[in-house]
Amino acid sequence: MLSKILVALMGVLLFLNVILFSLNVLYKWEMKQIPSLMTKAEQLRLETISKTKANRMALNMEITRRMAKENTQLHLTVDTTKHLMFLASEGAQLRAMNIKTGKDTLIGSPPDRVRMVLPAGKRLVTNVVDDTYVWTAPAWVYAQRKQRVPTENALKGGLGSLAIFLDSGTVIYSRPEVGPLNDDNYVLPGSIQISSTDVKAIRKAVQAGMVVYFY
Amino acid sequence: MMKRTHIYIIIVILLCLSALALINNAIYLSMQRNIAYLIFQNKMEVYEGASRQLESTSQMLSAVQTAPEPWNHGPYLVVSIAEHYLWYKQEGKVIFKAPVATGSEKTLVRLGNQQTWRFDTPRGRMVVQDKQEDPIWVPPDWHYVEQSRLKGVTLFHLDYGKTLTLSDASVVSVVGYNVVRRQPNGATQILTASEKKEIILDGMLVIPPLGTTARRYKGVLGPYSLELGDGYAIHGTDQPESIGHSVSHGCVRMYNEDITKLFKLVKIGTPVYIY
């Protein structure tokens, strides 16, 4: 009788052991799966946030483009993807100009590191200067150009016959006759180079306070 | 028989111990798994939040991109003063283009009353207010000031009801719409004028009053004119050699064949942007 009870108990215990063993295996398997699921979720989250940011940027660009079209005052618009700048008013393109843009560049060393990039959105012209303007080229420009900084680097006409300064730090200029910017293949980082023909055409139309849209 | 019972008891005890160990391990693993699921769930919630934001920005972007343009611009005229050029455009595309002459940017000062004229083509936005065929030019006062200087004569401003008695006793006055010279014997002569052929009598250049025939010049503005208001216009010329230069008194001059083509294209109300 006792041996029968023991055998039955053994059977029950064996079954319980099998169940518990299976649970352990299952939990371990799930534990192995979760990190990869979490990585996937994290990837999805990052991708989604990145797409959201891209959408927001595209939304801002589109809104800026439409703001430019509605501006009844004479203004400049810069289409950074098509490399075109327009003199425009209330959606009418008065002049289309081909532009060259400076490469995005990090200058300085930490913690005083500055990223020189073209701005986005609405900016203002702060100053317009001609070839009498004396421009001191920063040392990093000479470094990029692999040139030695001259002892006297304050250059009259160093920004060409017309330079338009924006509140973002961007400079719209034509190739000067002197200095490190006297090169069609090099554009000041975060800035815009236009042709001297365009400069002559728009110089009397551009004044401080004029709006410049970047999209 | 006793031995088998002992073996069974030992097996039962071992199975009990094994079950206890497995239960313990299962509880530990279950807790770890639940914590991991909570973290995963949290990440999924963050992802879902980001996903909802993405959907929202996608909808906004799509709404903005598919919305009608702020203003579907009709055709417009553009004049570049620096380049002496005119373009007729629509949506940035050039429909017609031609060289022009623009204001000389010179200043004329009339001695005596210190009146000053500045011959600029105005920058900014104007509108084609009227279209005229065979336009008549009514010379402004500055034209007579310029001509008097060129010809070295003085100016006489003839008004309605005013007379000018000349050395031969003839009298110049305005009769109706004409400037008339009456001889002492009663004979009368209607005096006419045209560009560079103004009325000069006794060393005086006569400025006829506005509204008289002597102050209406034909052909000076070419065959057509697009009136911009304030005395400014885009018109043809009798001086085609002036095109491409800064020589006008503020108007935009074109070759006659160009204004003929442009006149047919442009409607009243067309914006004109001058820069």
Coordinates of C-alpha atoms in Angstrom, one line a residue:
Chain A
M1 CA 0.0 0.0 0.0
L2 CA 2.8 2.4 1.0
S3 CA 4.8 1.6 -2.1
K4 CA 1.7 2.4 -4.2
I5 CA 1.3 5.8 -2.5
L6 CA 5.0 6.4 -3.0
V7 CA 4.8 5.6 -6.7
A8 CA 1.8 7.9 -7.2
L9 CA 3.7 10.6 -5.3
M10 CA 6.7 10.1 -7.5
G11 CA 4.5 10.4 -10.6
V12 CA 3.0 13.7 -9.3
L13 CA 6.4 15.0 -8.3
L14 CA 7.9 14.0 -11.7
F15 CA 5.1 15.8 -13.5
L16 CA 5.6 18.9 -11.3
N17 CA 9.3 18.8 -12.1
V18 CA 8.7 18.6 -15.8
I19 CA 6.3 21.5 -15.6
L20 CA 8.7 23.6 -13.5
F21 CA 11.6 22.8 -15.8
S22 CA 9.5 23.8 -18.8
L23 CA 8.6 27.1 -17.1
N24 CA 12.3 27.7 -16.4
V25 CA 13.2 27.0 -20.0
L26 CA 10.4 29.3 -21.2
Y27 CA 11.4 32.2 -18.9
K28 CA 15.0 31.9 -20.0
W29 CA 14.0 31.9 -23.7
E30 CA 11.8 34.9 -23.1
M31 CA 14.7 36.7 -21.3
K32 CA 16.9 36.1 -24.3
Q33 CA 14.2 37.5 -26.6
I34 CA 13.4 40.7 -24.7
P35 CA 16.8 42.5 -25.3
S36 CA 16.5 42.0 -29.0
L37 CA 12.8 43.2 -28.8
M38 CA 13.9 46.2 -26.8
T39 CA 16.7 47.0 -29.3
K40 CA 14.1 46.8 -32.0
A41 CA 11.8 49.1 -30.1
E42 CA 14.6 51.5 -29.4
Q43 CA 15.5 51.5 -33.1
L44 CA 11.9 52.1 -34.0
R45 CA 11.7 54.9 -31.5
L46 CA 14.9 56.5 -32.8
E47 CA 13.8 56.1 -36.4
T48 CA 10.4 57.6 -35.6
I49 CA 11.9 60.5 -33.7
S50 CA 14.3 61.1 -36.6
K51 CA 11.5 61.0 -39.1
T52 CA 9.4 63.4 -36.9
K53 CA 12.4 65.8 -36.8
A54 CA 12.8 65.5 -40.6
N55 CA 9.1 66.2 -41.0
R56 CA 9.3 69.2 -38.6
M57 CA 12.2 70.6 -40.6
A58 CA 10.4 70.0 -43.9
L59 CA 7.3 71.7 -42.3
N60 CA 9.3 74.7 -41.3
M61 CA 11.0 74.9 -44.7
E62 CA 7.6 74.8 -46.4
I63 CA 6.1 77.4 -44.1
T64 CA 9.2 79.6 -44.7
R65 CA 8.8 79.2 -48.5
R66 CA 5.1 80.2 -48.1
M67 CA 5.9 83.1 -45.8
A68 CA 8.4 84.3 -48.5
K69 CA 5.7 84.1 -51.2
E70 CA 3.3 86.2 -49.0
N71 CA 5.9 88.9 -48.2
T72 CA 4.9 92.0 -50.2
Q73 CA 8.2 93.8 -49.5
L74 CA 11.3 93.3 -51.6
H75 CA 13.2 90.4 -50.1
L76 CA 15.7 87.6 -50.8
T77 CA 15.0 83.9 -50.7
V78 CA 17.6 81.2 -50.7
D79 CA 16.7 77.7 -51.9
T80 CA 19.6 75.8 -50.4
T81 CA 18.7 72.5 -52.1
K82 CA 18.6 74.0 -55.6
H83 CA 21.5 76.4 -54.9
L84 CA 19.5 79.4 -56.0
M85 CA 18.8 82.8 -54.5
F86 CA 16.0 85.0 -55.6
L87 CA 15.3 88.7 -55.3
A88 CA 11.5 88.5 -54.9
S89 CA 8.4 90.4 -53.8
E90 CA 4.9 89.0 -53.1
G91 CA 5.7 85.7 -54.8
A92 CA 7.1 87.4 -58.0
Q93 CA 10.7 86.3 -58.8
L94 CA 12.5 89.4 -59.9
R95 CA 15.9 87.8 -60.3
A96 CA 17.2 84.2 -60.0
M97 CA 20.8 83.9 -59.0
N98 CA 23.0 80.8 -58.9
I99 CA 24.8 80.5 -55.6
K100 CA 27.7 78.6 -54.1
T101 CA 27.5 77.7 -50.4
G102 CA 30.2 77.1 -48.0
K103 CA 30.7 73.6 -46.5
D104 CA 29.4 73.0 -43.0
T105 CA 32.4 73.3 -40.8
L106 CA 33.3 73.0 -37.1
I107 CA 35.7 75.7 -36.1
G108 CA 37.6 76.3 -32.9
S109 CA 38.4 73.7 -30.2
P110 CA 36.2 72.6 -27.3
P111 CA 34.6 74.1 -25.4
D112 CA 34.6 77.1 -27.8
R113 CA 33.6 75.1 -30.8
V114 CA 31.3 76.7 -33.4
R115 CA 29.5 75.0 -36.2
M116 CA 29.4 77.2 -39.3
V117 CA 26.3 76.2 -41.3
L118 CA 23.8 78.0 -43.5
P119 CA 20.8 79.1 -41.4
A120 CA 17.2 78.0 -42.0
G121 CA 14.0 80.1 -41.8
K122 CA 13.7 83.9 -41.6
R123 CA 16.8 86.1 -41.2
L124 CA 17.5 89.8 -41.6
V125 CA 20.1 91.9 -43.4
T126 CA 22.1 93.7 -40.8
N127 CA 24.6 95.5 -42.9
V128 CA 25.6 96.0 -46.6
V129 CA 29.1 97.0 -47.4
D130 CA 31.0 97.7 -50.6
D131 CA 34.6 97.2 -51.7
T132 CA 35.9 99.8 -49.3
Y133 CA 35.0 97.6 -46.3
V134 CA 38.1 96.3 -44.5
W135 CA 37.6 92.6 -43.6
T136 CA 39.9 90.7 -41.3
A137 CA 40.0 87.1 -42.4
P138 CA 39.9 84.7 -39.4
A139 CA 43.0 82.5 -38.9
W140 CA 40.9 79.4 -39.5
V141 CA 40.1 80.5 -43.0
Y142 CA 43.8 80.6 -43.8
A143 CA 44.2 77.2 -42.1
Q144 CA 41.4 75.7 -44.3
R145 CA 43.1 77.3 -47.3
K146 CA 46.4 75.9 -46.2
Q147 CA 47.8 79.4 -46.3
R148 CA 50.0 81.3 -43.9
V149 CA 48.3 84.1 -42.0
P150 CA 49.9 87.3 -43.3
T151 CA 51.2 89.8 -40.8
E152 CA 48.6 92.3 -42.1
N153 CA 45.4 90.4 -42.8
A154 CA 43.0 93.3 -42.6
L155 CA 42.0 93.4 -46.3
K156 CA 40.2 96.3 -48.0
G157 CA 37.7 94.7 -50.4
G158 CA 38.3 91.3 -48.8
L159 CA 34.6 90.4 -49.2
G160 CA 34.4 91.7 -52.8
S161 CA 32.4 94.6 -54.3
L162 CA 29.4 94.0 -52.2
A163 CA 28.9 92.0 -49.0
I164 CA 25.5 91.4 -47.3
F165 CA 25.8 90.5 -43.6
L166 CA 22.9 88.7 -42.0
D167 CA 21.9 88.4 -38.3
S168 CA 22.8 84.7 -38.5
G169 CA 26.4 85.5 -39.2
T170 CA 26.0 84.5 -42.8
V171 CA 27.7 86.7 -45.4
I172 CA 26.5 86.9 -49.0
Y173 CA 29.4 88.1 -51.1
S174 CA 31.0 87.9 -54.5
R175 CA 34.5 86.7 -55.2
P176 CA 36.9 89.4 -54.1
E177 CA 40.1 90.4 -56.0
V178 CA 42.2 90.0 -52.9
G179 CA 42.5 87.7 -49.9
P180 CA 41.8 84.1 -49.1
L181 CA 38.3 84.2 -50.6
N182 CA 39.7 85.1 -54.0
D183 CA 38.8 81.6 -55.2
D184 CA 35.7 80.3 -57.0
N185 CA 36.2 76.9 -55.5
Y186 CA 36.3 78.1 -51.9
V187 CA 33.3 79.6 -50.1
L188 CA 33.4 80.9 -46.6
P189 CA 31.7 78.2 -44.4
G190 CA 28.1 79.0 -43.5
S191 CA 28.1 81.7 -46.2
I192 CA 27.0 82.3 -49.8
Q193 CA 29.0 83.4 -52.9
I194 CA 27.2 85.0 -55.8
S195 CA 28.5 86.3 -59.1
S196 CA 29.7 89.8 -59.5
T197 CA 27.0 90.4 -62.2
D198 CA 24.3 89.6 -59.7
V199 CA 26.0 91.8 -57.1
K200 CA 25.9 94.8 -59.5
A201 CA 22.3 94.1 -60.4
I202 CA 20.9 93.9 -56.8
R203 CA 23.3 96.2 -54.9
K204 CA 20.8 99.1 -54.8
A205 CA 17.9 96.9 -54.0
V206 CA 19.5 95.3 -50.8
Q207 CA 19.4 97.3 -47.6
A208 CA 19.7 96.7 -43.9
G209 CA 16.5 95.3 -42.5
M210 CA 15.6 93.4 -45.6
V211 CA 14.3 89.9 -44.9
V212 CA 16.1 86.8 -46.2
Y213 CA 14.3 83.5 -46.2
F214 CA 16.3 80.2 -46.2
Y215 CA 14.4 77.1 -47.1
Chain B
M1 CA 10.4 -5.1 -0.1
M2 CA 11.8 -2.7 2.5
K3 CA 14.6 -1.8 0.2
R4 CA 12.2 -0.8 -2.7
T5 CA 10.2 1.4 -0.3
H6 CA 13.4 3.1 0.8
I7 CA 14.4 3.8 -2.8
Y8 CA 11.0 5.2 -3.5
I9 CA 11.2 7.5 -0.5
I10 CA 14.7 8.7 -1.5
I11 CA 13.4 9.3 -5.1
V12 CA 10.4 11.2 -3.7
I13 CA 12.7 13.3 -1.5
L14 CA 15.0 14.1 -4.5
L15 CA 12.0 15.0 -6.6
C16 CA 10.7 17.3 -3.9
L17 CA 14.1 19.0 -3.6
S18 CA 14.3 19.3 -7.4
A19 CA 10.8 20.8 -7.5
L20 CA 11.7 23.3 -4.8
A21 CA 14.9 24.3 -6.6
L22 CA 12.9 24.7 -9.9
I23 CA 10.2 26.7 -8.2
N24 CA 12.8 29.0 -6.7
N25 CA 14.5 29.5 -10.0
A26 CA 11.2 30.0 -11.8
I27 CA 10.1 32.7 -9.3
Y28 CA 13.5 34.5 -9.8
L29 CA 13.3 34.2 -13.6
S30 CA 9.6 35.3 -13.6
M31 CA 10.5 38.4 -11.6
Q32 CA 13.4 39.3 -14.0
R33 CA 11.1 38.6 -17.0
N34 CA 8.4 40.9 -15.6
I35 CA 10.8 43.7 -14.9
A36 CA 12.2 43.3 -18.5
Y37 CA 8.6 43.4 -19.8
L38 CA 7.9 46.5 -17.9
I39 CA 11.0 48.2 -19.3
F40 CA 10.0 46.9 -22.8
Q41 CA 6.5 48.2 -22.3
N42 CA 7.8 51.6 -21.3
K43 CA 10.0 51.7 -24.4
M44 CA 7.0 50.7 -26.5
E45 CA 4.9 53.5 -24.9
V46 CA 7.7 56.0 -25.8
Y47 CA 7.8 54.6 -29.3
E48 CA 4.0 54.8 -29.6
G49 CA 4.2 58.5 -28.4
A50 CA 6.9 59.2 -30.9
S51 CA 4.8 57.4 -33.5
R52 CA 1.8 59.5 -32.8
Q53 CA 4.0 62.6 -33.1
L54 CA 5.3 61.3 -36.4
E55 CA 1.7 60.8 -37.6
S56 CA 0.8 64.3 -36.5
T57 CA 3.8 66.0 -38.2
S58 CA 3.2 63.8 -41.4
Q59 CA -0.4 65.0 -41.5
M60 CA 0.7 68.7 -40.9
L61 CA 3.4 68.4 -43.6
S62 CA 1.0 66.8 -46.0
A63 CA -1.6 69.5 -45.3
V64 CA 0.9 72.3 -45.8
Q65 CA 2.4 70.8 -48.9
T66 CA -1.0 70.1 -50.6
A67 CA -2.5 73.4 -49.5
P68 CA -3.0 75.9 -52.4
E69 CA -0.2 78.4 -52.9
P70 CA -0.6 81.7 -51.0
W71 CA -1.1 83.6 -54.2
N72 CA -1.1 82.3 -57.7
H73 CA 0.8 85.1 -59.2
G74 CA -0.2 86.3 -62.6
P75 CA 2.3 87.7 -65.1
Y76 CA 4.4 90.6 -64.1
L77 CA 7.1 92.9 -65.4
V78 CA 10.6 93.2 -64.0
V79 CA 13.0 96.0 -64.8
S80 CA 16.7 95.9 -63.8
I81 CA 18.0 99.4 -63.7
A82 CA 21.6 98.3 -63.3
E83 CA 21.4 96.0 -66.4
H84 CA 19.0 98.1 -68.4
Y85 CA 16.8 95.2 -69.1
L86 CA 13.1 94.3 -68.9
W87 CA 11.5 90.9 -68.4
Y88 CA 7.9 89.9 -68.7
K89 CA 7.5 86.8 -66.5
Q90 CA 5.0 84.4 -65.1
E91 CA 5.8 82.1 -62.2
G92 CA 9.5 82.9 -62.7
K93 CA 9.5 81.9 -66.4
V94 CA 10.5 84.6 -68.9
I95 CA 7.8 85.2 -71.5
F96 CA 9.4 88.2 -73.1
K97 CA 12.6 90.2 -72.6
A98 CA 14.2 93.3 -74.0
P99 CA 16.8 95.9 -73.4
V100 CA 15.7 99.3 -72.1
A101 CA 16.9 102.7 -71.2
T102 CA 16.3 104.0 -67.7
G103 CA 16.7 107.2 -65.7
S104 CA 19.9 109.1 -66.0
E105 CA 20.0 109.6 -62.2
K106 CA 21.1 113.2 -62.8
T107 CA 19.7 116.2 -61.0
L108 CA 18.5 119.4 -62.7
V109 CA 18.2 122.6 -60.6
R110 CA 16.2 125.5 -61.9
L111 CA 18.0 128.7 -60.9
G112 CA 15.9 131.4 -59.3
N113 CA 13.1 129.4 -57.6
Q114 CA 15.5 126.6 -56.8
Q115 CA 13.2 123.9 -58.2
T116 CA 15.0 120.5 -58.4
W117 CA 14.3 117.5 -60.5
R118 CA 15.9 114.1 -60.1
F119 CA 15.8 111.9 -63.1
D120 CA 15.6 108.5 -61.5
T121 CA 13.5 105.5 -62.5
P122 CA 11.7 104.7 -59.3
R123 CA 12.6 101.5 -57.6
G124 CA 9.8 99.4 -56.2
R125 CA 6.4 98.1 -57.2
M126 CA 4.2 100.0 -59.7
V127 CA 1.2 98.9 -61.8
V128 CA 0.3 99.3 -65.4
Q129 CA -2.5 101.8 -65.0
D130 CA -3.3 102.5 -68.6
K131 CA -2.3 101.5 -72.2
Q132 CA -2.0 104.1 -74.9
E133 CA -1.5 103.8 -78.6
D134 CA 0.3 106.7 -80.4
P135 CA 0.9 108.3 -77.0
I136 CA 1.3 112.1 -76.8
W137 CA 4.1 113.5 -74.7
V138 CA 3.3 116.6 -72.7
P139 CA 6.7 117.9 -71.8
P140 CA 7.1 118.8 -68.1
D141 CA 8.7 122.1 -67.1
W142 CA 12.1 120.4 -66.8
H143 CA 12.2 119.8 -70.5
Y144 CA 12.0 123.6 -71.2
V145 CA 14.6 124.3 -68.5
E146 CA 16.9 121.7 -70.2
Q147 CA 16.3 123.1 -73.7
S148 CA 16.8 126.7 -72.6
R149 CA 20.2 125.7 -71.2
L150 CA 21.1 123.8 -74.3
K151 CA 20.1 126.7 -76.5
G152 CA 21.4 129.4 -74.3
V153 CA 18.1 131.3 -74.1
T154 CA 15.9 132.5 -71.3
L155 CA 12.5 131.1 -70.4
F156 CA 9.1 132.7 -70.7
H157 CA 6.2 131.0 -69.0
L158 CA 3.1 131.8 -71.2
D159 CA -0.2 131.5 -69.3
Y160 CA -3.8 131.7 -70.3
G161 CA -4.7 135.4 -70.5
K162 CA -1.1 136.4 -70.5
T163 CA 0.6 138.0 -73.5
L164 CA 4.2 138.3 -74.8
T165 CA 5.0 141.4 -76.9
L166 CA 7.9 140.9 -79.2
S167 CA 10.4 143.4 -80.7
D168 CA 8.4 143.5 -84.0
A169 CA 5.3 144.5 -82.0
S170 CA 3.6 141.2 -82.7
V171 CA 1.9 139.7 -79.7
V172 CA 1.9 136.0 -78.6
S173 CA -1.0 134.7 -76.6
V174 CA -3.2 131.7 -76.0
V175 CA -6.3 131.5 -78.2
G176 CA -8.4 128.5 -77.5
Y177 CA -6.0 125.5 -77.4
N178 CA -3.4 127.2 -79.6
V179 CA -0.5 129.5 -79.0
V180 CA -1.0 132.3 -81.5
R181 CA 1.2 135.1 -82.8
R182 CA -0.7 138.2 -83.9
Q183 CA 1.1 140.7 -86.2
P184 CA 0.4 144.4 -85.9
N185 CA -1.5 144.2 -89.2
G186 CA -3.9 141.7 -87.7
A187 CA -2.5 138.6 -89.4
T188 CA -2.3 135.6 -87.0
Q189 CA -0.1 132.5 -87.0
I190 CA -0.6 129.4 -84.9
L191 CA 2.8 128.5 -83.4
T192 CA 3.6 124.8 -83.2
A193 CA 6.4 123.0 -81.3
S194 CA 7.9 119.6 -81.3
E195 CA 10.9 118.0 -79.7
K196 CA 14.0 120.1 -80.0
K197 CA 11.9 122.5 -82.1
E198 CA 10.4 124.6 -79.3
I199 CA 9.0 128.0 -79.7
I200 CA 11.9 130.5 -79.4
L201 CA 11.1 134.1 -79.9
D202 CA 13.4 137.1 -79.3
G203 CA 15.8 134.9 -77.5
M204 CA 13.1 133.5 -75.2
L205 CA 12.0 129.9 -75.1
V206 CA 8.3 130.0 -74.6
I207 CA 6.7 127.4 -72.2
P208 CA 3.2 126.9 -73.5
P209 CA 0.5 126.3 -70.9
L210 CA -0.7 122.7 -70.2
G211 CA -3.5 121.8 -72.5
T212 CA -2.3 123.7 -75.6
T213 CA -1.4 122.0 -78.8
A214 CA 2.1 123.5 -78.6
R215 CA 2.6 121.3 -75.5
R216 CA 1.7 118.0 -77.1
Y217 CA 4.5 116.2 -78.8
K218 CA 3.8 113.2 -81.1
G219 CA 6.2 110.4 -81.8
V220 CA 8.5 111.1 -78.9
L221 CA 7.1 108.1 -76.9
G222 CA 7.1 105.7 -79.9
P223 CA 4.0 103.8 -81.0
Y224 CA 2.8 102.6 -77.6
S225 CA 3.0 103.4 -73.9
L226 CA 2.3 101.6 -70.7
E227 CA 1.4 104.2 -68.1
L228 CA 2.7 103.5 -64.6
G229 CA 1.4 106.7 -62.9
D230 CA 3.2 109.7 -61.4
G231 CA 4.3 110.6 -64.9
Y232 CA 6.3 107.4 -65.4
A233 CA 5.7 105.0 -68.3
I234 CA 7.2 102.2 -70.3
H235 CA 7.2 103.4 -73.9
G236 CA 8.9 103.4 -77.2
T237 CA 11.3 106.1 -78.4
D238 CA 12.5 108.3 -81.2
Q239 CA 16.0 107.8 -79.9
P240 CA 16.8 104.1 -80.3
E241 CA 20.5 104.7 -79.7
S242 CA 19.6 105.5 -76.1
I243 CA 18.5 102.0 -75.3
G244 CA 20.9 100.2 -72.9
H245 CA 21.9 103.4 -71.2
S246 CA 20.9 105.5 -68.2
V247 CA 19.6 108.5 -70.1
S248 CA 15.9 108.9 -69.6
H249 CA 14.1 111.3 -67.3
G250 CA 12.8 108.4 -65.3
C251 CA 10.6 106.5 -67.8
V252 CA 11.6 103.1 -69.2
R253 CA 12.3 103.4 -72.9
M254 CA 12.2 100.4 -75.3
Y255 CA 12.9 99.9 -79.0
N256 CA 9.6 100.6 -80.8
E257 CA 9.4 97.0 -82.1
D258 CA 9.8 95.7 -78.5
I259 CA 7.1 97.9 -77.0
T260 CA 4.9 96.9 -79.9
K261 CA 5.2 93.2 -78.9
L262 CA 5.0 93.9 -75.2
F263 CA 2.0 96.1 -75.6
K264 CA 0.0 93.2 -77.0
L265 CA 1.1 90.9 -74.1
V266 CA 0.6 93.2 -71.1
K267 CA -2.8 93.9 -69.5
I268 CA -3.8 96.9 -67.4
G269 CA -3.2 96.0 -63.7
T270 CA 0.0 94.1 -64.4
P271 CA 2.5 94.7 -61.5
V272 CA 5.8 96.2 -62.5
Y273 CA 8.8 95.5 -60.2
I274 CA 11.7 97.8 -60.7
Y275 CA 15.0 97.2 -58.9

